[in-house]
Each structure stands twice: as structure tokens, then as C-alpha cells.
PDB file of C-alpha atoms in Angstrom:
ATOM      1  CA  MET O   1     255.090  95.116  68.172  1.00 70.00           C
ATOM      2  CA  GLU O   2     258.516  96.734  67.813  1.00 78.00           C
ATOM      3  CA  VAL O   3     257.379  99.213  70.474  1.00 82.00           C
ATOM      4  CA  LEU O   4     256.910  96.434  73.023  1.00 82.00           C
ATOM      5  CA  THR O   5     260.317  94.960  72.214  1.00 82.00           C
ATOM      6  CA  ALA O   6     262.007  98.364  72.515  1.00 85.00           C
ATOM      7  CA  LEU O   7     260.357  99.061  75.878  1.00 85.00           C
ATOM      8  CA  MET O   8     261.431  95.697  77.267  1.00 82.00           C
ATOM      9  CA  ARG O   9     265.008  96.174  76.069  1.00 84.00           C
ATOM     10  CA  LYS O  10     265.138  99.631  77.678  1.00 85.00           C
ATOM     11  CA  ALA O  11     263.763  98.251  80.944  1.00 83.00           C
ATOM     12  CA  GLU O  12     266.484  95.590  80.894  1.00 83.00           C
ATOM     13  CA  GLU O  13     269.208  98.177  80.270  1.00 83.00           C
ATOM     14  CA  ILE O  14     268.241 100.232  83.295  1.00 86.00           C
ATOM     15  CA  GLY O  15     267.814  97.116  85.446  1.00 83.00           C
ATOM     16  CA  ASP O  16     264.047  97.353  85.986  1.00 84.00           C
ATOM     17  CA  PHE O  17     263.188  94.098  84.239  1.00 84.00           C
ATOM     18  CA  TRP O  18     264.869  90.719  83.839  1.00 81.00           C
ATOM     19  CA  GLY O  19     263.778  87.615  82.005  1.00 82.00           C
ATOM     20  CA  PHE O  20     264.329  83.982  82.841  1.00 79.00           C
ATOM     21  CA  LYS O  21     268.008  83.084  83.150  1.00 77.00           C
ATOM     22  CA  ILE O  22     268.833  79.674  81.696  1.00 75.00           C
ATOM     23  CA  ASP O  23     272.458  80.012  82.717  1.00 71.00           C
ATOM     24  CA  VAL O  24     274.981  82.797  83.271  1.00 70.00           C
ATOM     25  CA  ASN O  25     275.145  83.737  79.579  1.00 70.00           C
ATOM     26  CA  GLU O  26     271.641  82.901  78.319  1.00 71.00           C
ATOM     27  CA  GLU O  27     268.432  84.713  79.170  1.00 75.00           C
ATOM     28  CA  VAL O  28     264.989  84.457  77.530  1.00 79.00           C
ATOM     29  CA  ASP O  29     262.338  87.128  77.942  1.00 81.00           C
ATOM     30  CA  LEU O  30     260.274  87.415  74.754  1.00 81.00           C
ATOM     31  CA  ILE O  31     258.969  84.975  72.137  1.00 80.00           C
ATOM     32  CA  GLN O  32     256.999  86.735  69.431  1.00 78.00           C
ATOM     33  CA  PHE O  33     255.372  85.801  66.135  1.00 78.00           C
ATOM     34  CA  ALA O  34     253.089  88.499  64.677  1.00 73.00           C
ATOM     35  CA  ASP O  35     250.598  89.255  67.477  1.00 73.00           C
ATOM     36  CA  ASP O  36     251.164  85.996  69.372  1.00 79.00           C
ATOM     37  CA  ILE O  37     253.500  86.861  72.242  1.00 82.00           C
ATOM     38  CA  ILE O  38     254.969  84.982  75.195  1.00 84.00           C
ATOM     39  CA  ILE O  39     256.744  87.047  77.848  1.00 84.00           C
ATOM     40  CA  ILE O  40     259.017  84.997  80.115  1.00 84.00           C
ATOM     41  CA  LEU O  41     260.181  86.528  83.386  1.00 83.00           C
ATOM     42  CA  GLU O  42     261.386  85.663  86.850  1.00 82.00           C
ATOM     43  CA  GLY O  43     258.662  85.362  89.461  1.00 81.00           C
ATOM     44  CA  ASP O  44     259.334  88.597  91.310  1.00 83.00           C
ATOM     45  CA  ALA O  45     257.102  91.454  92.460  1.00 85.00           C
ATOM     46  CA  ALA O  46     259.446  94.041  90.891  1.00 86.00           C
ATOM     47  CA  ASN O  47     259.064  92.318  87.524  1.00 86.00           C
ATOM     48  CA  LEU O  48     255.283  92.569  87.802  1.00 87.00           C
ATOM     49  CA  TRP O  49     255.512  96.327  88.365  1.00 89.00           C
ATOM     50  CA  SER O  50     257.814  96.616  85.360  1.00 87.00           C
ATOM     51  CA  MET O  51     255.360  94.667  83.175  1.00 86.00           C
ATOM     52  CA  LYS O  52     252.563  96.977  84.279  1.00 87.00           C
ATOM     53  CA  VAL O  53     254.603 100.028  83.259  1.00 87.00           C
ATOM     54  CA  ILE O  54     255.697  98.425  79.967  1.00 86.00           C
ATOM     55  CA  HIS O  55     252.100  97.575  79.053  1.00 85.00           C
ATOM     56  CA  LYS O  56     250.957 101.129  79.827  1.00 86.00           C
ATOM     57  CA  GLY O  57     253.831 102.590  77.818  1.00 86.00           C
ATOM     58  CA  PHE O  58     252.967 100.313  74.898  1.00 85.00           C
ATOM     59  CA  GLU O  59     249.374 101.546  74.880  1.00 85.00           C
ATOM     60  CA  LEU O  60     250.416 105.210  74.987  1.00 86.00           C
ATOM     61  CA  MET O  61     253.076 104.906  72.269  1.00 84.00           C
ATOM     62  CA  SER O  62     251.228 102.600  69.859  1.00 81.00           C
ATOM     63  CA  GLY O  63     247.671 103.806  70.352  1.00 83.00           C
ATOM     64  CA  LEU O  64     246.590 100.177  70.799  1.00 80.00           C
ATOM     65  CA  ARG O  65     244.730  98.809  73.780  1.00 80.00           C
ATOM     66  CA  ILE O  66     245.732  95.561  75.463  1.00 80.00           C
ATOM     67  CA  HIS O  67     242.808  93.282  76.307  1.00 79.00           C
ATOM     68  CA  PHE O  68     244.131  91.794  79.512  1.00 78.00           C
ATOM     69  CA  HIS O  69     241.094  89.540  79.936  1.00 78.00           C
ATOM     70  CA  LYS O  70     242.304  87.602  76.887  1.00 80.00           C
ATOM     71  CA  ASN O  71     245.778  87.084  78.381  1.00 85.00           C
ATOM     72  CA  ASN O  72     246.869  84.213  80.597  1.00 87.00           C
ATOM     73  CA  ILE O  73     249.620  83.895  83.173  1.00 88.00           C
ATOM     74  CA  TYR O  74     251.369  80.583  83.812  1.00 88.00           C
ATOM     75  CA  GLY O  75     253.592  79.670  86.709  1.00 85.00           C
ATOM     76  CA  ILE O  76     256.457  77.188  86.900  1.00 83.00           C
ATOM     77  CA  ASN O  77     257.876  76.460  90.344  1.00 82.00           C
ATOM     78  CA  VAL O  78     255.983  79.366  91.904  1.00 84.00           C
ATOM     79  CA  GLY O  79     253.292  79.269  94.556  1.00 83.00           C
ATOM     80  CA  ASP O  80     249.574  79.620  93.850  1.00 86.00           C
ATOM     81  CA  TRP O  81     249.479  82.702  96.046  1.00 88.00           C
ATOM     82  CA  PHE O  82     251.953  84.470  93.747  1.00 87.00           C
ATOM     83  CA  LEU O  83     250.013  83.487  90.615  1.00 87.00           C
ATOM     84  CA  ASN O  84     246.744  84.713  92.085  1.00 89.00           C
ATOM     85  CA  ALA O  85     248.351  87.981  93.159  1.00 88.00           C
ATOM     86  CA  ALA O  86     249.962  88.445  89.729  1.00 87.00           C
ATOM     87  CA  SER O  87     246.665  87.645  88.009  1.00 88.00           C
ATOM     88  CA  SER O  88     244.844  90.271  90.046  1.00 88.00           C
ATOM     89  CA  PHE O  89     247.611  92.849  89.587  1.00 88.00           C
ATOM     90  CA  LEU O  90     247.887  92.394  85.801  1.00 86.00           C
ATOM     91  CA  SER O  91     244.129  91.840  85.310  1.00 86.00           C
ATOM     92  CA  CYS O  92     244.614  88.528  83.476  1.00 87.00           C
ATOM     93  CA  LYS O  93     243.586  84.924  83.998  1.00 87.00           C
ATOM     94  CA  VAL O  94     245.611  82.107  85.551  1.00 88.00           C
ATOM     95  CA  GLY O  95     246.157  79.421  82.920  1.00 86.00           C
ATOM     96  CA  SER O  96     247.315  75.836  83.199  1.00 82.00           C
ATOM     97  CA  LEU O  97     249.882  73.843  81.253  1.00 82.00           C
ATOM     98  CA  PRO O  98     249.938  72.820  78.482  1.00 82.00           C
ATOM     99  CA  PHE O  99     248.842  75.874  76.485  1.00 82.00           C
ATOM    100  CA  LYS O 100     248.703  76.533  72.747  1.00 80.00           C
ATOM    101  CA  PHE O 101     251.166  78.750  70.904  1.00 79.00           C
ATOM    102  CA  LEU O 102     251.043  78.862  67.090  1.00 74.00           C
ATOM    103  CA  GLY O 103     248.810  75.798  67.159  1.00 72.00           C
ATOM    104  CA  VAL O 104     251.272  73.715  69.180  1.00 76.00           C
ATOM    105  CA  LYS O 105     250.818  72.725  72.809  1.00 79.00           C
ATOM    106  CA  VAL O 106     253.604  74.011  75.040  1.00 80.00           C
ATOM    107  CA  GLY O 107     254.448  72.237  78.271  1.00 79.00           C
ATOM    108  CA  GLY O 108     252.806  68.928  77.421  1.00 76.00           C
ATOM    109  CA  ASN O 109     254.194  65.413  77.113  1.00 78.00           C
ATOM    110  CA  PRO O 110     254.118  64.276  73.450  1.00 76.00           C
ATOM    111  CA  ARG O 111     254.143  60.641  74.604  1.00 76.00           C
ATOM    112  CA  ASN O 112     250.761  61.197  76.256  1.00 78.00           C
ATOM    113  CA  ILE O 113     247.818  60.566  73.951  1.00 77.00           C
ATOM    114  CA  LEU O 114     245.976  63.499  75.554  1.00 77.00           C
ATOM    115  CA  MET O 115     248.568  65.763  73.907  1.00 78.00           C
ATOM    116  CA  TRP O 116     247.107  64.840  70.511  1.00 79.00           C
ATOM    117  CA  LYS O 117     243.452  64.709  71.503  1.00 81.00           C
ATOM    118  CA  ASP O 118     242.566  68.236  70.352  1.00 80.00           C
ATOM    119  CA  LEU O 119     244.339  67.789  67.017  1.00 80.00           C
ATOM    120  CA  ILE O 120     242.590  64.471  66.334  1.00 81.00           C
ATOM    121  CA  SER O 121     239.206  65.968  67.262  1.00 84.00           C
ATOM    122  CA  PHE O 122     239.798  68.928  64.954  1.00 82.00           C
ATOM    123  CA  LEU O 123     240.719  66.657  62.030  1.00 81.00           C
ATOM    124  CA  ARG O 124     237.660  64.505  62.640  1.00 82.00           C
ATOM    125  CA  LYS O 125     235.408  67.565  62.580  1.00 81.00           C
ATOM    126  CA  ARG O 126     236.890  68.647  59.257  1.00 78.00           C
ATOM    127  CA  LEU O 127     236.464  65.126  57.917  1.00 76.00           C
ATOM    128  CA  ALA O 128     232.804  65.010  58.989  1.00 74.00           C
ATOM    129  CA  VAL O 129     232.022  67.985  56.736  1.00 71.00           C
ATOM    130  CA  TRP O 130     233.272  66.145  53.640  1.00 70.00           C
ATOM    131  CA  ARG O 131     232.110  62.657  54.583  1.00 65.00           C
ATOM    132  CA  GLY O 132     228.772  63.058  52.860  1.00 57.00           C
ATOM    133  CA  LYS O 133     230.279  64.575  49.721  1.00 64.00           C
ATOM    134  CA  ASN O 134     230.582  62.572  46.525  1.00 69.00           C
ATOM    135  CA  LEU O 135     234.349  62.643  46.293  1.00 73.00           C
ATOM    136  CA  SER O 136     236.229  60.410  43.935  1.00 77.00           C
ATOM    137  CA  ILE O 137     239.314  58.460  45.022  1.00 75.00           C
ATOM    138  CA  ALA O 138     241.516  61.091  43.363  1.00 78.00           C
ATOM    139  CA  GLY O 139     239.639  63.860  45.181  1.00 79.00           C
ATOM    140  CA  ARG O 140     240.105  62.126  48.512  1.00 79.00           C
ATOM    141  CA  VAL O 141     243.835  61.738  47.925  1.00 82.00           C
ATOM    142  CA  VAL O 142     244.143  65.449  47.108  1.00 81.00           C
ATOM    143  CA  LEU O 143     242.114  66.268  50.218  1.00 80.00           C
ATOM    144  CA  ILE O 144     244.417  64.195  52.439  1.00 81.00           C
ATOM    145  CA  ASN O 145     247.668  65.560  51.005  1.00 81.00           C
ATOM    146  CA  ALA O 146     246.614  69.204  50.644  1.00 80.00           C
ATOM    147  CA  VAL O 147     244.504  69.653  53.794  1.00 79.00           C
ATOM    148  CA  PHE O 148     244.932  66.966  56.427  1.00 79.00           C
ATOM    149  CA  ASN O 149     248.706  66.764  56.091  1.00 80.00           C
ATOM    150  CA  ALA O 150     249.015  70.562  56.172  1.00 80.00           C
ATOM    151  CA  ILE O 151     246.909  71.252  59.283  1.00 81.00           C
ATOM    152  CA  PRO O 152     249.294  69.621  61.823  1.00 81.00           C
ATOM    153  CA  ILE O 153     252.487  70.837  60.104  1.00 82.00           C
ATOM    154  CA  TYR O 154     253.699  72.630  63.258  1.00 79.00           C
ATOM    155  CA  PHE O 155     253.306  69.400  65.207  1.00 81.00           C
ATOM    156  CA  TYR O 156     255.394  67.564  62.618  1.00 82.00           C
ATOM    157  CA  LEU O 157     258.048  70.271  62.842  1.00 82.00           C
ATOM    158  CA  SER O 158     258.383  70.380  66.619  1.00 79.00           C
ATOM    159  CA  THR O 159     257.173  67.101  68.100  1.00 81.00           C
ATOM    160  CA  LYS O 160     257.889  63.452  67.414  1.00 80.00           C
ATOM    161  CA  LEU O 161     254.656  61.686  66.569  1.00 78.00           C
ATOM    162  CA  ARG O 162     253.324  59.177  69.049  1.00 69.00           C
ATOM    163  CA  LEU O 163     252.945  55.690  67.559  1.00 65.00           C
ATOM    164  CA  SER O 164     249.904  53.889  68.899  1.00 58.00           C
ATOM    165  CA  GLY O 165     247.409  51.270  67.953  1.00 53.00           C
ATOM    166  CA  GLY O 166     244.918  53.905  66.883  1.00 53.00           C
ATOM    167  CA  ASP O 167     241.187  53.270  67.187  1.00 55.00           C
ATOM    168  CA  PRO O 168     240.464  50.370  69.577  1.00 55.00           C
ATOM    169  CA  LYS O 169     237.705  49.196  67.218  1.00 60.00           C
ATOM    170  CA  LYS O 170     239.082  46.472  64.976  1.00 63.00           C
ATOM    171  CA  MET O 171     238.422  47.127  61.310  1.00 64.00           C
ATOM    172  CA  ILE O 172     239.399  45.321  58.141  1.00 69.00           C
ATOM    173  CA  HIS O 173     242.203  47.019  56.218  1.00 68.00           C
ATOM    174  CA  TRP O 174     241.956  46.020  52.592  1.00 73.00           C
ATOM    175  CA  VAL O 175     245.256  47.619  51.545  1.00 76.00           C
ATOM    176  CA  CYS O 176     248.544  47.856  53.460  1.00 80.00           C
ATOM    177  CA  TRP O 177     249.378  51.419  54.538  1.00 78.00           C
ATOM    178  CA  ASP O 178     252.856  51.140  53.053  1.00 82.00           C
ATOM    179  CA  THR O 179     251.237  50.396  49.696  1.00 83.00           C
ATOM    180  CA  VAL O 180     248.922  53.383  50.023  1.00 82.00           C
ATOM    181  CA  CYS O 181     251.916  55.653  50.642  1.00 84.00           C
ATOM    182  CA  LYS O 182     253.773  54.434  47.566  1.00 84.00           C
ATOM    183  CA  SER O 183     253.884  56.655  44.491  1.00 82.00           C
ATOM    184  CA  ARG O 184     251.384  56.084  41.715  1.00 80.00           C
ATOM    185  CA  GLU O 185     254.149  54.767  39.481  1.00 83.00           C
ATOM    186  CA  GLU O 186     254.778  52.045  42.084  1.00 84.00           C
ATOM    187  CA  GLY O 187     251.105  51.104  42.361  1.00 81.00           C
ATOM    188  CA  GLY O 188     250.183  53.253  45.380  1.00 81.00           C
ATOM    189  CA  LEU O 189     247.986  56.315  45.869  1.00 81.00           C
ATOM    190  CA  GLY O 190     250.754  58.826  46.563  1.00 82.00           C
ATOM    191  CA  VAL O 191     249.530  59.614  50.082  1.00 84.00           C
ATOM    192  CA  LYS O 192     252.283  61.209  52.157  1.00 83.00           C
ATOM    193  CA  ASN O 193     253.662  59.079  54.969  1.00 84.00           C
ATOM    194  CA  VAL O 194     253.268  61.342  58.011  1.00 84.00           C
ATOM    195  CA  GLN O 195     255.848  59.417  60.036  1.00 84.00           C
ATOM    196  CA  ILE O 196     258.565  59.924  57.408  1.00 86.00           C
ATOM    197  CA  MET O 197     257.475  63.542  56.975  1.00 86.00           C
ATOM    198  CA  ASN O 198     257.717  64.071  60.737  1.00 86.00           C
ATOM    199  CA  VAL O 199     261.234  62.601  60.915  1.00 87.00           C
ATOM    200  CA  ALA O 200     262.359  64.717  57.940  1.00 87.00           C
ATOM    201  CA  LEU O 201     261.063  67.965  59.454  1.00 87.00           C
ATOM    202  CA  ILE O 202     262.577  67.256  62.875  1.00 85.00           C
ATOM    203  CA  SER O 203     265.897  66.289  61.241  1.00 85.00           C
ATOM    204  CA  LYS O 204     265.976  69.730  59.646  1.00 85.00           C
ATOM    205  CA  TRP O 205     266.781  71.129  63.083  1.00 83.00           C
ATOM    206  CA  LYS O 206     270.115  69.274  62.970  1.00 81.00           C
ATOM    207  CA  TRP O 207     271.135  71.262  59.917  1.00 82.00           C
ATOM    208  CA  ARG O 208     269.904  74.484  61.486  1.00 83.00           C
ATOM    209  CA  ILE O 209     272.027  73.824  64.569  1.00 81.00           C
ATOM    210  CA  LEU O 210     275.095  73.584  62.344  1.00 79.00           C
ATOM    211  CA  THR O 211     274.253  76.702  60.325  1.00 82.00           C
ATOM    212  CA  GLU O 212     272.620  78.880  63.016  1.00 81.00           C
ATOM    213  CA  ASN O 213     274.906  78.152  65.919  1.00 76.00           C
ATOM    214  CA  ASP O 214     274.558  81.684  67.345  1.00 78.00           C
ATOM    215  CA  ALA O 215     270.744  81.674  67.424  1.00 78.00           C
ATOM    216  CA  VAL O 216     268.982  82.160  70.770  1.00 76.00           C
ATOM    217  CA  TRP O 217     267.174  78.823  70.586  1.00 78.00           C
ATOM    218  CA  CYS O 218     270.501  77.081  69.948  1.00 80.00           C
ATOM    219  CA  GLY O 219     271.912  78.637  73.118  1.00 76.00           C
ATOM    220  CA  ILE O 220     268.896  77.362  75.038  1.00 76.00           C
ATOM    221  CA  LEU O 221     269.576  73.815  73.835  1.00 77.00           C
ATOM    222  CA  LYS O 222     273.218  74.134  74.868  1.00 76.00           C
ATOM    223  CA  ALA O 223     272.249  75.284  78.350  1.00 74.00           C
ATOM    224  CA  ARG O 224     269.628  72.565  78.699  1.00 72.00           C
ATOM    225  CA  TYR O 225     271.432  69.548  77.231  1.00 73.00           C
ATOM    226  CA  GLY O 226     275.099  70.521  77.273  1.00 71.00           C
ATOM    227  CA  LYS O 227     277.680  70.739  74.483  1.00 66.00           C
ATOM    228  CA  VAL O 228     277.479  67.585  72.429  1.00 57.00           C
ATOM    229  CA  LYS O 229     278.979  66.739  69.051  1.00 60.00           C
ATOM    230  CA  LEU O 230     276.457  66.512  66.250  1.00 60.00           C
ATOM    231  CA  LYS O 231     276.985  63.809  63.661  1.00 57.00           C
ATOM    232  CA  VAL O 232     275.210  64.134  60.319  1.00 53.00           C
ATOM    233  CA  LEU O 233     275.444  61.448  57.658  1.00 51.00           C
ATOM    234  CA  VAL O 234     275.595  62.710  54.076  1.00 49.00           C
ATOM    235  CA  GLY O 235     275.421  59.621  51.912  1.00 47.00           C
ATOM    236  CA  ASP O 236     278.245  57.392  53.134  1.00 43.00           C
ATOM    237  CA  ILE O 237     280.376  60.285  54.402  1.00 40.00           C
ATOM    238  CA  PRO O 238     280.060  61.182  58.115  1.00 41.00           C
ATOM    239  CA  VAL O 239     280.287  64.897  58.799  1.00 41.00           C
ATOM    240  CA  VAL O 240     280.985  65.886  62.411  1.00 42.00           C
ATOM    241  CA  GLY O 241     279.816  69.286  63.595  1.00 43.00           C
ATOM    242  CA  LYS O 242     281.753  71.742  65.663  1.00 42.00           C
ATOM    243  CA  LYS O 243     282.398  71.025  69.302  1.00 39.00           C
ATOM    244  CA  ASP O 244     279.880  73.613  70.371  1.00 39.00           C
ATOM    245  CA  SER O 245     277.112  72.104  68.237  1.00 35.00           C
ATOM    246  CA  VAL O 246     274.400  70.170  70.033  1.00 34.00           C
ATOM    247  CA  TRP O 247     271.559  67.814  69.369  1.00 32.00           C
TER     248      TRP O 247
END
């Protein structure tokens, strides 16, 4: 995938391609993890021609073939006519928001229960496979902590969990959930509290903002939300971040 990155950088240098400008100093054009790639560009006909050339150059230099029928194009603040024309020109499908990237839905509202519908359905399918198994209480606890808490880890890392009443069917709860999440030494089962885990993983981004202030994603936050002081409490001692830190 280094070939694709190099081609895009060269196209930018000669002025044949430009990504999405967040502000005067920040521009985003490529998000890549292994073979999962998002290319972000301004809605312009010249950019579409550049992408066509870049894709062809990638195939010639890498020896790999791009399956355009597996790719999707998404539009934000562009007309349907442009999306349809771009889809036909690049031989890809027109997708709709939100879409999945690394298992996380992009462009959705986390406060909407529909955002979590696919994840809940997936967990229920996995649970149905083991429902008929003769698992002991200890085996079920291991299953919850090792499997069910690990599957939505990207959601915990990037999105604040939506608190709701859960299943509308009223059922009897024999043990308080707080007791279940206590350690075994305290009389609980040692099940991880997903809400606390979610808050801890999201809070990690505060530390990363302080230590990775020059990262691209940090610049995006600055452009989107402005320059705000970040206050982190370490014990009883308040530590105030730099003026150009944000949260």
C-alpha cells in the first residue's frame, strides 16, 4: 500500500490532486489500516480523473488488481448527480452513511439505538451458538470477559456507549449488576463493567492529545472544536495541558 500513498503524494506535489481541507493548514486525504482504505477528496471532476490515473498506476506498479465493484463512494454536501457520475466513472457503487470502517460505523449518531443494532445482533448470534452448551458459571464468566467484551473493543475506544433501558421485556434480576461486576474477593463474579471500560478507553485520548500534539488527528480536532485547554486530574493534583491542546 506504500505505492498508493506515494502516488497520491506525488499527485499532490504537482497539483493534480487535493484532499479535503479542514482549514488553511490542515488537509486530510488518506486513512489507511492494512488493506482497509478511505480516500477523502474534494468533490471535483479533476480529482476524479486524478483518482482514475492513481488507481491505474497502482495496478501497474504493484501488480495487484483493484476490484472496483467492492468499493463504495460516499458524498457529503454534494449532489446526487455528481455521485452517480463519479460512481459510473470510477466503476464503484454509491454507498450511504453510516458505513463500517475497522468494525466501527462512521457517520452515524451514537445516541441513536440503530447505531448499535448490528453490534447487538452480532453478539446475540454468537450467544445463540453457546446457549445450548453445558457451560459452568466459571465458563460463562470467561466467555463474557474473553469474547463478548473483546468483540466491540473498537466501539468502546471511539464511541460513548448509549445508556438505555435495554430489552422492553421485564425480567427478574436476581443479582444486582454492580455486584456481578465486583471482583471475586468482594463477592462478585469479576465480570468487566463495560461502562467503566468505555470511559477508561475514551479517556486515554486525553493523554494522547497531550503526548501526540502534532498528530494529524489532533490537528483535525483543533480545526473542528478550536483550541481549548485540557485539564487532567492526577490524584488530587490538577495538571493543565498546553494552550494548543484540545478536548
